[in-house]
Amino acid sequence: MKCAPFDYVRASSVEEVVKTLAEADGDGKILAGGQSLVPVLALRMARPSVLVDVNRIPGLGSVRPVDGAVEVGALTRHSRLAAQTHHPLLAETAKWIGHTAIRTRGTAGGSIAHADPAAELPVVAVATGATVSIAGSGGVRTVTADELFVSALVTSLDDDEMITGIRFPQPTRWGFAEFARRHGDFALVTAVVTEIDDAVRITVGGVGAVPVRAEAGERVLADGGTAREAAAAASAEIDPTADLHGSAPFRRAIAAEMIRRALAQAGIQ
Amino acid sequence: MDVTFTVNGDRMRLDVEPRRTLADALREDCGLTGTHLGCEHGVCGACTVLVDGEPARACLMFAVQADGSSLTTVEGLEGQDSELHPLQEAFVTHHGLQCGFCTPGMLMSALHLLDNDPEPGREKIREEMSGNICRCTGYQGIVDAIEAAGESLREVDAEPAEASP
Ligand SMILES: Cc1cc2nc3c(=O)[nH]c(=O)nc-3n(C[C@H](O)[C@H](O)[C@H](O)COP(=O)(O)OP(=O)(O)OC[C@H]3O[C@@H](n4cnc5c(N)ncnc54)[C@H](O)[C@@H]3O)c2cc1C
Ligand code: FES
Ligand code: FES
């Protein structure tokens, strides 16, 4: 399978990306790590006329600690995220993304923009209350992860917009657990537990179109319930869909166990 | 579009369409057919090459993106006088291949692994090689081969300097 022809633009600045996308008028696409986009092009599920390669834009590939959070540049590769020590939850998460040769190329901005319901980073973005910086023709704006993820593979980004960075707050406690058939496969269920501003959040990926907060489970904890009770409540409230990889009851059961493990890792019994 | 990169130390200058993948450019334009193509969408690992020392799927990169890079393909493992690399020797000895289709990608992933961790242990080998699919061997021989190659590479490194002419 080969991609349909396209014009290739190697952008050297965010302004150039935005301008090129605006000129393409909805027919342009950003090329970051290419680990999700190139398969889509090869399968001809998309046929953009212009690809804007953002890989050589300087200054977007670093992880910087800021007050109570880290700023992750859009071009930060998953391997870099896994190796950094400023945000341990992000480091743990990044290790679970695909395989080594995927992590060397795939980027944080690309993963967030792609909004795959089975991907890890969107779950952590929602779990930590991350904010996403976006540049577009209309200027720069910031949205929360919740506002960004609309549906499976759908975000609130406009055609001429580019994610430039993501700010992930530091949880005071955290736990991460995922279940995949084989190491490196997309997760069937990802559970992330975060304590932010003294409240415990339970966020689950792979059980809906976007990462979901298990609010009933969170309430159980706030009311002094045990981790097992919270996990049971959380798995009852989620509404997973069945697919080739697992039935709804199976996903529900796996979600309960992953939530229990993530809670245990966060030190919540 | 014009692109220039080095492959296994040789400078290549090509004129390619932007949609040409790096894998196709290596195979068709550079004549280096050691890099294999299985799935062409990032899953099987057969096309894995090193781009500036890091493993990457050559089917998920466009050749134009490699402009200015230094690439290593399976052909680059060959020593002087067509000698096999210790990794290749180990794959032969330990039944790390059968049909050989997955082998170039396996070797490049394993090379990167051993470069970064000369003594990875079987569990880490399995984890790191999880991005490469083999339909023949059942993986056991591949893990054996990488473990053994790690040992022989460590021995080479440990040899006293006067041993070399
Ligand atoms: C075999 C395999 C296994 C994988 N396993 C996993 C896994 O287990 N978990 C997981 O999470 N992912 C997995 N992935 C996907 C991988 O993480 C991708 O890196 C990621 O989803 C997309 O990032 P990218 O940088 O490669 O983006 P690209 O593929 O370049 O782009 C993806 C989409 O995002 C858009 N985009 C990219 N960057 C920006 C930006 N800065 N602003 C706005 N839009 C942008 C593109 O236009 C495109 O629509 C896997 C991929 C493969 C091939
Ligand atoms: S051919 Fe590139 S990963 Fe399968
Ligand atoms: S040896 Fe045949 S696919 Fe691996």
Short mmCIF file of C-alpha atoms and ligand atoms in Angstrom, two decimals:
data_model
loop_
_atom_site.label_atom_id
_atom_site.label_comp_id
_atom_site.label_asym_id
_atom_site.label_seq_id
_atom_site.Cartn_x
_atom_site.Cartn_y
_atom_site.Cartn_z
CA MET A 1 0.00 0.00 0.00
CA LYS A 2 1.36 3.38 -0.98
CA CYS A 3 0.25 6.89 -0.13
CA ALA A 4 -1.45 9.06 -2.73
CA PRO A 5 0.73 11.95 -3.95
CA PHE A 6 1.02 15.10 -1.83
CA ASP A 7 3.06 18.29 -1.68
CA TYR A 8 5.66 18.25 1.06
CA VAL A 9 6.52 21.35 3.08
CA ARG A 10 9.31 21.22 5.63
CA ALA A 11 8.31 23.95 8.05
CA SER A 12 10.91 25.80 10.06
CA SER A 13 8.53 27.70 12.34
CA VAL A 14 5.09 27.36 13.89
CA GLU A 15 3.98 30.46 11.93
CA GLU A 16 4.92 28.73 8.70
CA VAL A 17 2.87 25.65 9.69
CA VAL A 18 -0.20 27.72 10.44
CA LYS A 19 0.16 29.73 7.23
CA THR A 20 0.61 26.61 5.10
CA LEU A 21 -2.37 24.88 6.72
CA ALA A 22 -4.53 27.98 6.25
CA GLU A 23 -3.57 28.14 2.57
CA ALA A 24 -4.36 24.45 2.14
CA ASP A 25 -7.88 25.30 3.32
CA GLY A 26 -8.69 22.05 5.11
CA ASP A 27 -6.68 19.86 2.77
CA GLY A 28 -3.41 20.03 4.71
CA LYS A 29 -2.08 17.78 7.48
CA ILE A 30 0.70 18.09 9.99
CA LEU A 31 3.31 15.32 9.81
CA ALA A 32 4.97 14.79 13.21
CA GLY A 33 6.27 11.31 14.12
CA GLY A 34 4.22 9.80 11.33
CA GLN A 35 3.51 6.72 13.45
CA SER A 36 -0.24 7.15 13.14
CA LEU A 37 -0.55 9.39 10.10
CA VAL A 38 1.58 7.42 7.64
CA PRO A 39 -0.42 4.18 8.10
CA VAL A 40 -3.60 6.24 7.58
CA LEU A 41 -2.14 7.66 4.35
CA ALA A 42 -0.84 4.28 3.19
CA LEU A 43 -4.28 2.75 3.70
CA ARG A 44 -5.66 5.80 1.86
CA MET A 45 -8.07 6.58 4.65
CA ALA A 46 -6.90 10.17 4.19
CA ARG A 47 -5.59 11.95 1.08
CA PRO A 48 -4.34 15.39 2.13
CA SER A 49 -2.88 17.45 -0.72
CA VAL A 50 -0.24 19.02 1.52
CA LEU A 51 1.83 17.51 4.34
CA VAL A 52 3.56 19.95 6.64
CA ASP A 53 6.55 18.29 8.28
CA VAL A 54 7.05 19.86 11.72
CA ASN A 55 9.99 17.68 12.78
CA ARG A 56 12.64 20.34 12.17
CA ILE A 57 10.99 23.20 13.99
CA PRO A 58 13.47 24.10 16.76
CA GLY A 59 12.54 24.39 20.43
CA LEU A 60 9.54 22.07 20.62
CA GLY A 61 11.22 18.88 21.81
CA SER A 62 11.90 19.46 25.47
CA VAL A 63 10.38 18.61 28.84
CA ARG A 64 10.65 21.53 31.27
CA PRO A 65 9.59 21.52 34.90
CA VAL A 66 7.53 24.59 35.77
CA ASP A 67 5.67 25.48 38.92
CA GLY A 68 3.76 22.29 39.92
CA ALA A 69 3.75 20.90 36.40
CA VAL A 70 5.90 20.04 33.40
CA GLU A 71 5.74 21.64 29.97
CA VAL A 72 6.12 19.05 27.25
CA GLY A 73 6.94 20.40 23.78
CA ALA A 74 4.75 19.01 21.01
CA LEU A 75 7.72 17.36 19.33
CA THR A 76 8.92 15.49 22.40
CA ARG A 77 9.39 11.87 21.33
CA HIS A 78 7.86 9.15 23.47
CA SER A 79 11.37 7.78 24.15
CA ARG A 80 12.40 11.17 25.56
CA LEU A 81 9.30 11.30 27.72
CA ALA A 82 10.08 7.82 29.05
CA ALA A 83 13.65 8.82 29.94
CA GLN A 84 12.91 12.11 31.71
CA THR A 85 12.65 12.20 35.50
CA HIS A 86 10.70 15.42 36.09
CA HIS A 87 7.27 13.80 35.83
CA PRO A 88 7.37 10.15 36.93
CA LEU A 89 3.78 9.38 35.86
CA LEU A 90 4.52 10.61 32.32
CA ALA A 91 7.74 8.58 32.23
CA GLU A 92 5.91 5.42 33.27
CA THR A 93 3.14 6.07 30.76
CA ALA A 94 5.48 6.65 27.83
CA LYS A 95 7.15 3.27 28.39
CA TRP A 96 3.85 1.60 27.55
CA ILE A 97 3.44 3.27 24.16
CA GLY A 98 4.11 0.82 21.33
CA HIS A 99 7.63 -0.44 20.78
CA THR A 100 11.12 1.09 20.84
CA ALA A 101 11.11 1.94 17.11
CA ILE A 102 7.69 3.61 17.52
CA ARG A 103 8.74 5.58 20.61
CA THR A 104 11.86 6.98 18.91
CA ARG A 105 9.64 8.75 16.33
CA GLY A 106 6.17 9.25 17.84
CA THR A 107 5.57 12.61 19.52
CA ALA A 108 3.50 13.85 22.45
CA GLY A 109 1.72 16.43 20.28
CA GLY A 110 0.93 13.81 17.65
CA SER A 111 -0.49 11.39 20.19
CA ILE A 112 -2.71 14.06 21.76
CA ALA A 113 -3.83 15.36 18.33
CA HIS A 114 -4.55 11.86 17.04
CA ALA A 115 -6.84 11.23 20.06
CA ASP A 116 -6.90 7.46 19.75
CA PRO A 117 -9.29 6.10 22.40
CA ALA A 118 -6.77 3.34 23.18
CA ALA A 119 -3.74 5.64 23.49
CA GLU A 120 -2.05 6.26 26.83
CA LEU A 121 -1.12 9.96 26.74
CA PRO A 122 -4.68 11.28 26.30
CA VAL A 123 -5.68 9.36 29.45
CA VAL A 124 -2.86 10.95 31.45
CA ALA A 125 -3.75 14.35 29.99
CA VAL A 126 -7.31 14.06 31.30
CA ALA A 127 -6.16 12.44 34.55
CA THR A 128 -3.80 15.29 35.40
CA GLY A 129 -6.00 18.09 34.09
CA ALA A 130 -3.47 18.96 31.41
CA THR A 131 -3.75 22.09 29.29
CA VAL A 132 -2.87 22.15 25.63
CA SER A 133 -1.31 25.16 23.87
CA ILE A 134 -2.51 25.66 20.33
CA ALA A 135 -1.33 28.05 17.62
CA GLY A 136 -3.61 29.01 14.73
CA SER A 137 -4.45 31.81 12.30
CA GLY A 138 -6.45 33.47 15.03
CA GLY A 139 -3.51 33.49 17.44
CA VAL A 140 -2.58 31.30 20.37
CA ARG A 141 -5.10 29.64 22.68
CA THR A 142 -5.09 27.17 25.52
CA VAL A 143 -7.67 24.45 26.11
CA THR A 144 -8.01 21.77 28.74
CA ALA A 145 -7.62 18.14 27.70
CA ASP A 146 -11.34 17.63 28.37
CA GLU A 147 -12.21 20.35 25.89
CA LEU A 148 -9.81 18.99 23.29
CA PHE A 149 -11.05 15.39 23.08
CA VAL A 150 -14.40 15.34 21.34
CA SER A 151 -14.76 11.75 20.16
CA ALA A 152 -12.67 8.83 18.90
CA LEU A 153 -9.94 10.39 16.70
CA VAL A 154 -11.78 13.71 16.80
CA THR A 155 -10.53 16.85 18.59
CA SER A 156 -11.66 20.45 18.77
CA LEU A 157 -8.58 21.54 16.76
CA ASP A 158 -9.28 23.64 13.67
CA ASP A 159 -7.80 22.71 10.29
CA ASP A 160 -5.17 25.44 10.54
CA GLU A 161 -4.16 24.80 14.14
CA MET A 162 -1.09 23.17 15.61
CA ILE A 163 -0.50 21.93 19.14
CA THR A 164 2.74 23.48 20.37
CA GLY A 165 2.92 22.04 23.86
CA ILE A 166 1.11 20.32 26.70
CA ARG A 167 1.32 21.29 30.35
CA PHE A 168 0.87 18.28 32.64
CA PRO A 169 0.32 19.13 36.33
CA GLN A 170 2.18 16.99 38.87
CA PRO A 171 -0.08 14.72 40.88
CA THR A 172 0.85 14.33 44.56
CA ARG A 173 0.21 10.58 44.24
CA TRP A 174 -0.37 8.46 41.15
CA GLY A 175 -0.88 4.95 39.86
CA PHE A 176 -0.86 3.55 36.33
CA ALA A 177 -2.01 0.15 35.08
CA GLU A 178 -2.83 -1.11 31.64
CA PHE A 179 -3.87 -4.35 30.04
CA ALA A 180 -2.75 -5.24 26.52
CA ARG A 181 -2.72 -8.63 24.82
CA ARG A 182 0.98 -8.42 24.10
CA HIS A 183 3.66 -6.02 25.27
CA GLY A 184 3.59 -2.91 23.09
CA ASP A 185 0.10 -3.43 21.71
CA PHE A 186 -2.50 -0.75 22.10
CA ALA A 187 -4.10 -1.10 25.54
CA LEU A 188 -7.50 -2.69 25.96
CA VAL A 189 -7.89 -0.73 29.16
CA THR A 190 -5.67 1.92 30.76
CA ALA A 191 -6.38 3.11 34.30
CA VAL A 192 -4.70 6.18 35.76
CA VAL A 193 -5.16 7.32 39.35
CA THR A 194 -4.03 10.83 40.27
CA GLU A 195 -4.26 12.86 43.43
CA ILE A 196 -4.60 16.52 42.51
CA ASP A 197 -5.46 19.24 45.04
CA ASP A 198 -6.20 16.56 47.66
CA ALA A 199 -8.84 14.85 45.50
CA VAL A 200 -8.33 11.43 43.95
CA ARG A 201 -9.27 11.07 40.29
CA ILE A 202 -9.83 7.80 38.47
CA THR A 203 -9.46 8.08 34.69
CA VAL A 204 -9.95 5.20 32.31
CA GLY A 205 -8.94 4.81 28.66
CA GLY A 206 -10.06 2.24 26.12
CA VAL A 207 -13.62 2.02 27.42
CA GLY A 208 -15.17 4.87 25.45
CA ALA A 209 -14.52 7.28 22.60
CA VAL A 210 -12.48 9.56 24.86
CA PRO A 211 -10.78 9.05 28.24
CA VAL A 212 -13.45 8.96 30.95
CA ARG A 213 -13.44 9.99 34.59
CA ALA A 214 -15.03 7.35 36.82
CA GLU A 215 -16.85 9.80 39.03
CA ALA A 216 -18.88 7.24 40.97
CA GLY A 217 -15.64 5.48 41.86
CA GLU A 218 -14.08 8.78 42.91
CA ARG A 219 -17.08 9.50 45.17
CA VAL A 220 -16.70 6.12 46.87
CA LEU A 221 -13.12 7.08 47.79
CA ALA A 222 -14.11 10.57 48.91
CA ASP A 223 -16.69 8.98 51.20
CA GLY A 224 -14.05 6.76 52.77
CA GLY A 225 -14.68 3.57 50.74
CA THR A 226 -11.95 1.05 49.96
CA ALA A 227 -10.03 0.71 46.70
CA ARG A 228 -11.93 -2.47 45.89
CA GLU A 229 -15.29 -0.74 46.40
CA ALA A 230 -14.18 2.20 44.30
CA ALA A 231 -12.98 -0.09 41.51
CA ALA A 232 -16.30 -1.94 41.55
CA ALA A 233 -18.28 1.30 41.37
CA ALA A 234 -16.05 2.60 38.59
CA SER A 235 -16.37 -0.52 36.48
CA ALA A 236 -20.16 -0.43 36.93
CA GLU A 237 -20.45 3.15 35.69
CA ILE A 238 -18.29 2.86 32.58
CA ASP A 239 -19.92 1.78 29.35
CA PRO A 240 -17.35 -0.10 27.27
CA THR A 241 -18.14 -1.21 23.75
CA ALA A 242 -17.43 -4.72 22.54
CA ASP A 243 -15.04 -5.27 19.66
CA LEU A 244 -12.76 -7.90 18.20
CA HIS A 245 -10.44 -7.58 21.19
CA GLY A 246 -12.93 -8.12 23.97
CA SER A 247 -16.59 -8.18 24.97
CA ALA A 248 -18.13 -5.45 27.11
CA PRO A 249 -18.28 -7.60 30.30
CA PHE A 250 -14.64 -8.62 29.75
CA ARG A 251 -13.56 -5.00 29.43
CA ARG A 252 -15.57 -4.09 32.51
CA ALA A 253 -13.86 -6.83 34.53
CA ILE A 254 -10.43 -5.85 33.26
CA ALA A 255 -11.15 -2.19 34.01
CA ALA A 256 -12.05 -3.04 37.62
CA GLU A 257 -8.78 -4.90 38.06
CA MET A 258 -6.66 -2.19 36.36
CA ILE A 259 -8.29 0.49 38.54
CA ARG A 260 -7.62 -1.59 41.64
CA ARG A 261 -3.95 -1.96 40.64
CA ALA A 262 -3.57 1.73 39.85
CA LEU A 263 -5.13 2.63 43.20
CA ALA A 264 -2.79 0.21 44.97
CA GLN A 265 0.21 1.77 43.22
CA ALA A 266 -0.97 5.17 44.42
CA GLY A 267 -1.01 3.76 47.94
CA ILE A 268 -4.80 3.67 48.23
CA GLN A 269 -6.09 0.47 49.78
CA MET B 1 12.74 16.47 -4.43
CA ASP B 2 16.46 16.18 -3.81
CA VAL B 3 17.61 14.32 -0.72
CA THR B 4 21.05 13.52 0.53
CA PHE B 5 21.86 11.06 3.29
CA THR B 6 24.50 8.51 4.11
CA VAL B 7 23.72 4.82 4.21
CA ASN B 8 26.26 2.67 5.99
CA GLY B 9 28.78 5.44 5.50
CA ASP B 10 28.14 5.90 1.75
CA ARG B 11 26.75 9.22 0.63
CA MET B 12 23.58 8.95 -1.47
CA ARG B 13 21.93 11.69 -3.46
CA LEU B 14 18.45 10.95 -4.77
CA ASP B 15 15.62 12.70 -6.51
CA VAL B 16 12.42 11.28 -5.07
CA GLU B 17 8.71 11.98 -4.97
CA PRO B 18 7.68 13.18 -1.47
CA ARG B 19 5.44 10.15 -1.02
CA ARG B 20 8.34 7.71 -1.49
CA THR B 21 8.92 5.96 1.80
CA LEU B 22 12.43 5.61 3.14
CA ALA B 23 12.03 1.84 2.80
CA ASP B 24 11.21 2.10 -0.91
CA ALA B 25 14.02 4.59 -1.47
CA LEU B 26 16.52 2.23 0.17
CA ARG B 27 15.29 -0.77 -1.77
CA GLU B 28 14.48 0.72 -5.16
CA ASP B 29 16.72 3.77 -5.46
CA CYS B 30 19.75 2.70 -3.44
CA GLY B 31 19.48 -0.98 -4.43
CA LEU B 32 19.74 -2.04 -0.80
CA THR B 33 17.10 -4.76 -0.69
CA GLY B 34 18.22 -6.09 2.68
CA THR B 35 15.59 -3.89 4.33
CA HIS B 36 12.38 -5.89 3.99
CA LEU B 37 8.78 -4.72 3.76
CA GLY B 38 6.06 -6.76 5.37
CA CYS B 39 3.02 -4.83 6.49
CA GLU B 40 3.95 -1.32 5.32
CA HIS B 41 2.09 0.23 8.22
CA GLY B 42 4.43 0.00 11.15
CA VAL B 43 3.36 -3.25 12.77
CA CYS B 44 5.73 -6.03 11.71
CA GLY B 45 9.14 -4.40 12.19
CA ALA B 46 10.72 -5.99 9.09
CA CYS B 47 11.72 -2.57 7.74
CA THR B 48 13.46 -1.35 10.92
CA VAL B 49 16.65 0.62 10.20
CA LEU B 50 18.76 2.96 12.31
CA VAL B 51 18.29 6.68 11.65
CA ASP B 52 21.05 8.64 13.34
CA GLY B 53 21.55 5.65 15.60
CA GLU B 54 17.91 5.23 16.63
CA PRO B 55 15.70 2.43 15.35
CA ALA B 56 12.85 3.59 13.13
CA ARG B 57 10.29 2.03 10.82
CA ALA B 58 11.50 2.82 7.29
CA CYS B 59 7.93 2.28 6.05
CA LEU B 60 6.66 5.12 8.26
CA MET B 61 9.21 7.70 7.19
CA PHE B 62 9.35 9.48 3.88
CA ALA B 63 12.75 9.52 2.23
CA VAL B 64 12.63 13.33 2.14
CA GLN B 65 12.51 13.31 5.94
CA ALA B 66 15.87 11.53 6.09
CA ASP B 67 17.65 14.42 4.36
CA GLY B 68 20.97 14.97 6.11
CA SER B 69 20.65 11.83 8.24
CA SER B 70 23.02 8.97 8.72
CA LEU B 71 21.32 5.61 8.15
CA THR B 72 22.37 2.08 8.99
CA THR B 73 20.76 -0.88 7.28
CA VAL B 74 21.40 -4.60 7.60
CA GLU B 75 23.98 -4.32 4.80
CA GLY B 76 26.02 -2.17 7.18
CA LEU B 77 26.58 -5.10 9.53
CA GLU B 78 28.91 -6.84 7.11
CA GLY B 79 32.53 -6.65 8.15
CA GLN B 80 35.64 -6.52 5.98
CA ASP B 81 35.97 -9.50 3.60
CA SER B 82 32.19 -10.11 3.87
CA GLU B 83 32.61 -11.35 7.42
CA LEU B 84 29.34 -11.78 9.33
CA HIS B 85 28.71 -9.53 12.32
CA PRO B 86 28.70 -11.38 15.68
CA LEU B 87 24.92 -10.84 15.80
CA GLN B 88 24.49 -12.48 12.42
CA GLU B 89 26.77 -15.35 13.49
CA ALA B 90 24.67 -15.84 16.58
CA PHE B 91 21.43 -15.90 14.56
CA VAL B 92 22.94 -18.65 12.38
CA THR B 93 24.21 -20.69 15.31
CA HIS B 94 21.12 -20.41 17.49
CA HIS B 95 18.45 -20.89 14.84
CA GLY B 96 17.40 -17.26 15.04
CA LEU B 97 15.98 -17.42 11.55
CA GLN B 98 14.18 -19.78 9.27
CA CYS B 99 12.81 -18.07 6.15
CA GLY B 100 14.77 -14.92 6.99
CA PHE B 101 12.06 -12.43 6.11
CA CYS B 102 11.96 -10.78 9.53
CA THR B 103 15.72 -11.08 10.09
CA PRO B 104 16.96 -7.68 8.83
CA GLY B 105 14.54 -5.88 11.16
CA MET B 106 15.37 -8.25 14.01
CA LEU B 107 19.08 -7.61 13.56
CA MET B 108 18.72 -3.82 13.52
CA SER B 109 16.51 -3.82 16.62
CA ALA B 110 18.91 -6.20 18.37
CA LEU B 111 21.92 -4.11 17.37
CA HIS B 112 20.38 -1.03 18.97
CA LEU B 113 19.46 -3.02 22.07
CA LEU B 114 22.99 -4.42 22.55
CA ASP B 115 24.58 -1.05 21.81
CA ASN B 116 22.66 0.44 24.72
CA ASP B 117 22.73 -2.54 27.05
CA PRO B 118 25.37 -5.18 26.38
CA GLU B 119 23.84 -7.53 28.96
CA PRO B 120 20.08 -7.09 28.69
CA GLY B 121 18.84 -10.43 30.03
CA ARG B 122 16.12 -12.54 28.42
CA GLU B 123 13.17 -10.57 29.74
CA LYS B 124 14.44 -7.26 28.41
CA ILE B 125 15.36 -8.91 25.11
CA ARG B 126 11.77 -10.11 24.76
CA GLU B 127 10.40 -6.71 25.66
CA GLU B 128 12.68 -4.81 23.29
CA MET B 129 12.10 -7.25 20.44
CA SER B 130 8.31 -7.14 20.87
CA GLY B 131 8.09 -4.73 17.94
CA ASN B 132 9.41 -7.32 15.49
CA ILE B 133 7.18 -10.13 14.33
CA CYS B 134 8.47 -13.51 13.16
CA ARG B 135 6.18 -16.07 11.56
CA CYS B 136 8.64 -18.94 11.64
CA THR B 137 10.96 -19.40 14.56
CA GLY B 138 8.75 -19.15 17.61
CA TYR B 139 11.16 -16.47 18.94
CA GLN B 140 13.07 -18.80 21.28
CA GLY B 141 16.03 -19.02 18.90
CA ILE B 142 15.99 -15.26 18.39
CA VAL B 143 16.21 -14.61 22.13
CA ASP B 144 18.99 -17.22 22.41
CA ALA B 145 20.87 -15.60 19.54
CA ILE B 146 20.70 -12.08 20.97
CA GLU B 147 21.75 -13.29 24.39
CA ALA B 148 24.72 -15.14 22.86
CA ALA B 149 25.63 -12.18 20.63
CA GLY B 150 25.68 -9.96 23.70
CA GLU B 151 28.20 -12.33 25.26
CA SER B 152 30.46 -12.47 22.24
CA LEU B 153 30.32 -8.70 21.76
CA ARG B 154 31.31 -8.25 25.39
CA GLU B 155 34.26 -10.61 24.84
CA VAL B 156 35.36 -8.62 21.78
CA ASP B 157 35.22 -5.44 23.84
CA ALA B 158 37.16 -7.05 26.67
CA GLU B 159 40.04 -8.24 24.43
CA PRO B 160 43.33 -6.52 25.25
CA ALA B 161 44.35 -3.80 22.83
CA GLU B 162 47.59 -5.55 21.76
CA ALA B 163 45.51 -8.36 20.23
CA SER B 164 44.71 -6.13 17.28
CA PRO B 165 47.42 -5.78 14.63
C1 LIG C 1 2.93 -0.54 15.64
C2 LIG C 1 2.44 0.67 16.38
C3 LIG C 1 2.07 0.55 17.70
C4 LIG C 1 1.61 1.66 18.41
N1 LIG C 1 1.24 1.48 19.71
C5 LIG C 1 0.78 2.54 20.41
C6 LIG C 1 0.38 2.39 21.77
O1 LIG C 1 0.46 1.30 22.35
N2 LIG C 1 -0.09 3.50 22.41
C7 LIG C 1 -0.18 4.72 21.79
O2 LIG C 1 -0.61 5.68 22.42
N3 LIG C 1 0.19 4.89 20.53
C8 LIG C 1 0.67 3.83 19.82
N4 LIG C 1 1.05 4.03 18.52
C9 LIG C 1 0.90 5.37 17.91
C10 LIG C 1 2.05 6.28 18.28
O3 LIG C 1 2.03 6.56 19.64
C11 LIG C 1 2.01 7.60 17.55
O4 LIG C 1 3.27 8.14 17.77
C12 LIG C 1 1.03 8.66 17.97
O5 LIG C 1 -0.26 8.20 18.07
C13 LIG C 1 0.99 9.79 16.96
O6 LIG C 1 2.10 10.60 17.10
P1 LIG C 1 2.99 11.00 15.87
O7 LIG C 1 3.93 12.00 16.36
O8 LIG C 1 3.55 9.79 15.23
O9 LIG C 1 1.92 11.74 14.94
P2 LIG C 1 1.62 11.63 13.40
O10 LIG C 1 1.37 10.24 13.00
O11 LIG C 1 2.62 12.39 12.63
O12 LIG C 1 0.25 12.45 13.37
C14 LIG C 1 -0.94 11.93 13.91
C15 LIG C 1 -2.07 12.94 13.71
O13 LIG C 1 -1.88 14.08 14.54
C16 LIG C 1 -1.72 15.26 13.76
N5 LIG C 1 -0.67 16.03 14.44
C17 LIG C 1 0.59 15.60 14.73
N6 LIG C 1 1.26 16.52 15.45
C18 LIG C 1 0.40 17.56 15.62
C19 LIG C 1 0.50 18.81 16.29
N7 LIG C 1 1.61 19.19 16.93
N8 LIG C 1 -0.59 19.64 16.26
C20 LIG C 1 -1.72 19.28 15.63
N9 LIG C 1 -1.87 18.10 14.98
C21 LIG C 1 -0.83 17.26 14.98
C22 LIG C 1 -1.38 14.79 12.38
O14 LIG C 1 -1.78 15.71 11.40
C23 LIG C 1 -2.15 13.49 12.30
O15 LIG C 1 -3.49 13.74 12.01
C24 LIG C 1 1.52 2.94 17.78
C25 LIG C 1 1.91 3.07 16.45
C26 LIG C 1 2.36 1.97 15.74
C27 LIG C 1 2.76 2.13 14.30
S1 FES C 2 6.99 -3.05 6.84
FE1 FES C 2 7.46 -1.46 8.18
S2 FES C 2 6.78 -2.27 10.04
FE2 FES C 2 6.04 -3.75 8.65
S1 FES C 3 12.33 -16.32 10.05
FE1 FES C 3 10.56 -16.34 8.83
S2 FES C 3 9.53 -14.61 9.58
FE2 FES C 3 11.10 -14.80 10.98
#
